[in-house]
Coordinates of C-alpha atoms in Angstrom, one line a residue:
S26 CA -91.2 58.3 9.5
S27 CA -88.9 58.0 6.5
G28 CA -91.8 57.9 4.2
I29 CA -95.6 57.6 3.8
N30 CA -97.1 54.5 2.4
A31 CA -100.0 55.3 0.0
E32 CA -102.1 52.3 -0.9
Y33 CA -103.6 52.1 -4.3
G34 CA -105.8 49.5 -6.0
G35 CA -107.2 48.2 -2.7
D36 CA -104.9 45.2 -2.8
G37 CA -102.5 46.3 -0.1
N38 CA -99.7 47.3 -2.5
G39 CA -98.3 50.7 -1.8
I40 CA -95.9 53.4 -3.0
T41 CA -93.6 55.6 -0.9
L42 CA -93.6 59.3 -1.2
A43 CA -90.2 61.1 -0.9
L44 CA -91.4 62.9 2.2
N45 CA -89.8 62.9 5.7
T46 CA -92.5 64.0 8.1
A47 CA -89.8 64.8 10.7
Q48 CA -88.6 67.6 8.4
T49 CA -92.0 69.0 7.3
G50 CA -92.7 72.5 8.5
R51 CA -89.2 73.1 10.0
V52 CA -87.4 76.3 9.5
F53 CA -83.7 75.9 8.9
Q54 CA -82.8 79.5 8.0
D55 CA -84.6 82.7 9.0
R56 CA -84.1 85.0 6.1
S57 CA -86.6 87.6 7.2
H58 CA -85.6 91.3 6.9
I59 CA -87.0 94.5 8.3
F60 CA -86.9 97.6 6.0
E61 CA -88.5 101.0 5.9
I62 CA -90.1 102.7 2.9
L63 CA -89.8 106.5 3.1
P64 CA -92.1 108.9 1.2
R65 CA -90.7 110.8 -1.8
T66 CA -89.9 114.5 -1.3
E67 CA -91.6 117.0 -3.6
A68 CA -88.4 117.2 -5.7
M69 CA -88.6 113.4 -6.4
E70 CA -92.3 113.4 -7.5
G71 CA -92.9 112.1 -11.0
K72 CA -89.3 111.0 -11.5
T73 CA -88.1 107.5 -12.4
M74 CA -85.9 106.4 -9.5
Y75 CA -83.3 103.6 -9.8
N76 CA -82.0 101.8 -6.8
L77 CA -78.3 101.2 -6.9
N78 CA -77.5 98.6 -4.3
V79 CA -75.2 95.7 -3.5
M80 CA -75.9 91.9 -3.8
G81 CA -74.0 88.8 -2.7
K82 CA -72.3 87.7 0.5
R83 CA -68.8 87.6 2.0
G84 CA -66.6 84.8 0.8
N85 CA -64.9 83.5 -2.3
L86 CA -66.7 81.9 -5.3
E87 CA -66.8 78.4 -3.7
Q88 CA -67.9 79.6 -0.3
T89 CA -70.8 81.8 -1.5
V90 CA -72.5 79.1 -3.6
P91 CA -75.5 79.1 -4.2
S92 CA -75.4 82.9 -3.6
T93 CA -72.7 85.0 -5.3
E94 CA -69.8 87.2 -4.3
Y95 CA -70.3 90.9 -3.7
D96 CA -71.3 93.0 -6.7
F97 CA -73.2 96.2 -7.4
V98 CA -76.7 95.8 -8.8
P99 CA -77.3 96.9 -11.4
S100 CA -73.7 97.0 -12.4
S101 CA -74.5 98.9 -15.6
L102 CA -77.1 101.6 -15.6
A103 CA -78.1 103.9 -18.5
I104 CA -80.4 106.8 -17.5
T105 CA -81.3 110.3 -18.5
T106 CA -80.9 113.6 -16.7
D107 CA -84.6 113.5 -15.7
D108 CA -84.0 110.2 -13.8
L109 CA -82.9 109.7 -10.2
V110 CA -80.5 107.2 -8.6
H111 CA -80.7 106.1 -5.0
V112 CA -77.3 104.8 -4.0
Q113 CA -77.6 102.7 -0.8
W114 CA -76.6 99.3 0.6
T115 CA -77.1 97.0 3.6
G116 CA -74.6 94.7 5.4
S117 CA -74.0 92.9 8.7
N118 CA -71.4 92.8 11.4
T119 CA -72.4 89.4 12.8
H120 CA -72.0 86.7 10.1
N121 CA -71.6 83.3 11.8
N122 CA -69.6 81.7 9.0
N123 CA -67.7 79.2 11.3
N124 CA -64.5 80.0 9.4
D125 CA -66.2 78.9 6.2
G126 CA -67.0 82.0 4.1
N127 CA -64.7 84.6 5.6
A128 CA -62.5 85.0 2.5
G129 CA -62.2 88.7 1.9
E130 CA -60.9 91.9 3.4
G131 CA -61.3 93.4 6.8
T132 CA -62.7 91.9 10.0
D133 CA -64.1 88.3 9.6
G134 CA -67.8 88.1 9.6
T135 CA -68.4 91.7 8.4
D136 CA -69.7 93.4 5.3
R137 CA -68.4 96.7 4.1
H138 CA -69.0 98.6 0.9
N139 CA -68.1 102.0 -0.6
L140 CA -68.3 103.7 -4.0
M141 CA -65.5 105.7 -5.6
Q142 CA -64.9 107.0 -9.1
M143 CA -62.3 104.9 -11.0
S144 CA -59.3 106.5 -12.6
G145 CA -59.8 105.1 -16.1
D146 CA -62.0 102.6 -17.9
I147 CA -63.8 99.7 -16.3
S148 CA -60.9 97.3 -16.8
G149 CA -58.8 99.2 -14.2
S150 CA -58.6 98.8 -10.4
Y151 CA -57.7 102.1 -9.0
P152 CA -59.9 105.0 -7.8
Y153 CA -59.4 108.7 -8.2
T154 CA -58.7 110.6 -5.0
I155 CA -61.8 112.6 -4.1
A156 CA -60.0 115.9 -5.1
K157 CA -59.5 114.5 -8.6
A158 CA -62.9 112.8 -9.0
S159 CA -64.7 115.3 -11.3
F160 CA -67.9 113.3 -11.7
W161 CA -69.3 114.6 -8.5
N162 CA -69.4 118.1 -9.9
N163 CA -72.3 116.8 -12.0
V164 CA -74.6 115.6 -9.3
E165 CA -76.8 117.0 -6.5
S166 CA -78.4 115.2 -3.6
L167 CA -82.2 115.3 -3.1
T168 CA -81.9 113.8 0.3
D169 CA -79.4 116.3 1.5
P170 CA -79.9 119.4 -0.8
E171 CA -77.1 121.4 1.0
A172 CA -74.5 118.7 0.2
T173 CA -71.8 119.6 -2.3
G174 CA -70.4 117.1 -4.8
E175 CA -67.5 116.7 -2.5
D176 CA -69.8 116.0 0.4
I177 CA -71.6 113.3 -1.6
A178 CA -68.3 111.7 -2.7
I179 CA -67.0 111.6 0.9
G180 CA -70.2 110.0 2.2
L181 CA -70.1 107.3 -0.5
A182 CA -66.4 106.7 -0.1
S183 CA -66.7 106.1 3.6
S184 CA -70.0 104.3 3.7
G185 CA -71.3 107.2 5.8
H186 CA -68.5 107.1 8.4
Y187 CA -68.1 110.7 7.4
C188 CA -71.4 112.3 6.2
A189 CA -69.8 115.4 4.6
K190 CA -66.6 117.5 4.5
S191 CA -67.6 119.9 7.3
G192 CA -71.3 119.4 7.9
T193 CA -74.7 120.2 6.3
D194 CA -78.3 120.6 7.5
T195 CA -78.6 116.8 7.7
C196 CA -75.0 116.0 8.6
P197 CA -73.8 117.1 12.1
A198 CA -70.3 118.7 12.0
S199 CA -69.2 116.2 14.6
E200 CA -69.7 113.4 12.0
S201 CA -67.9 115.2 9.2
L202 CA -64.4 114.6 7.8
D203 CA -63.1 117.8 9.3
K204 CA -64.4 117.3 12.8
K205 CA -65.0 113.6 13.5
K206 CA -62.6 112.4 16.2
T207 CA -62.6 108.7 15.1
K208 CA -60.8 108.4 11.8
M209 CA -61.9 105.6 9.5
D210 CA -59.8 102.5 9.4
D211 CA -58.2 101.8 6.0
K212 CA -60.2 98.6 5.7
M213 CA -63.4 100.4 6.7
N214 CA -63.7 98.1 9.7
N215 CA -65.2 100.9 11.9
A216 CA -67.4 102.2 9.1
P217 CA -71.2 101.4 9.0
A218 CA -72.2 98.1 7.5
S219 CA -75.3 99.7 6.0
Y220 CA -75.7 103.1 4.4
S221 CA -78.8 105.0 3.4
G222 CA -76.8 107.0 0.9
H223 CA -78.1 109.7 -1.4
V224 CA -80.8 110.1 -4.0
L225 CA -78.8 111.7 -6.8
K226 CA -80.0 114.0 -9.6
F227 CA -77.7 114.6 -12.6
K228 CA -77.1 118.1 -13.8
K229 CA -76.0 117.1 -17.3
A230 CA -74.9 114.2 -19.5
C231 CA -72.0 112.4 -18.0
S232 CA -70.7 108.9 -17.1
I233 CA -68.8 107.2 -14.3
N234 CA -66.9 104.0 -13.8
Y235 CA -66.8 103.2 -10.1
L236 CA -65.6 100.5 -7.7
C237 CA -65.7 99.3 -4.1
T238 CA -62.1 99.7 -2.7
R239 CA -62.5 97.0 0.0
N240 CA -64.0 94.2 -2.0
N241 CA -62.6 94.7 -5.5
S242 CA -59.8 92.0 -5.5
F243 CA -56.9 92.2 -7.9
S244 CA -56.9 88.4 -8.1
N245 CA -60.4 86.9 -8.6
R246 CA -63.1 89.3 -7.4
S247 CA -64.6 92.4 -9.0
Q248 CA -67.0 94.9 -7.5
K249 CA -67.3 97.6 -10.1
G250 CA -70.0 99.4 -12.0
T251 CA -70.9 102.0 -14.6
I252 CA -73.5 104.7 -15.0
W253 CA -74.2 106.5 -18.3
V254 CA -76.3 109.6 -18.2
R255 CA -77.7 111.2 -21.3
K256 CA -79.7 114.4 -21.6
S257 CA -83.4 113.9 -21.6
S258 CA -85.1 114.6 -25.0
K259 CA -87.9 117.2 -25.2
A260 CA -90.3 114.4 -26.0
E261 CA -89.4 112.5 -22.8
V262 CA -89.7 115.6 -20.7
K263 CA -93.1 116.4 -22.2
K264 CA -94.3 112.8 -21.7
R265 CA -93.4 112.8 -18.0
A266 CA -95.0 116.2 -17.5
E267 CA -98.3 114.8 -18.9
K268 CA -98.4 111.9 -16.4

């Protein structure tokens, strides 16, 4: 029915509730997700770990309402050298937007993200080449301890299409930049939509401005972020050791 008559006063007069029983209990959108929680390694124990992820959906400002356009989250992160950052993201290859929400780069209906160091302050829009991106000399991966800074940068820049420069214990050489036969499309169309990334540890105080090359639009969209790393104080190190 279009409403429910609720009598009151016993005189037959009623009020109508704003309830359509034909709609009650129906599911219009299944937003369920499956995810896996992995145990920490010994090197991660006792550390504060921040999750650097991506939010939003494909489309322009109008098309994504009530959601938001792509952005890194958190887009500004201030940590210490005793903290860890897990860089990762999820995406889809099968959005059914019916041509309403496909504004963006690359193949319609797909998400793609990457992370590259910017060549300048956060107001810019250009990345460094990996060879000139000095920030990665300051990090090490706790999920792939054999990875060099260059390996980490290559994985993040390609969303895992290449897992390293030439291979590591966890990256087969056949999936590396040097050996993989399928080269990445310049719009990242053949790169993975989701990427488990790296858990990063910082060797010293440093900072980085970074962007996603595919989704950071020169016109009206921005997908950028900043990480500031300061050296842990002796008091902070002692406090964490006592936990």
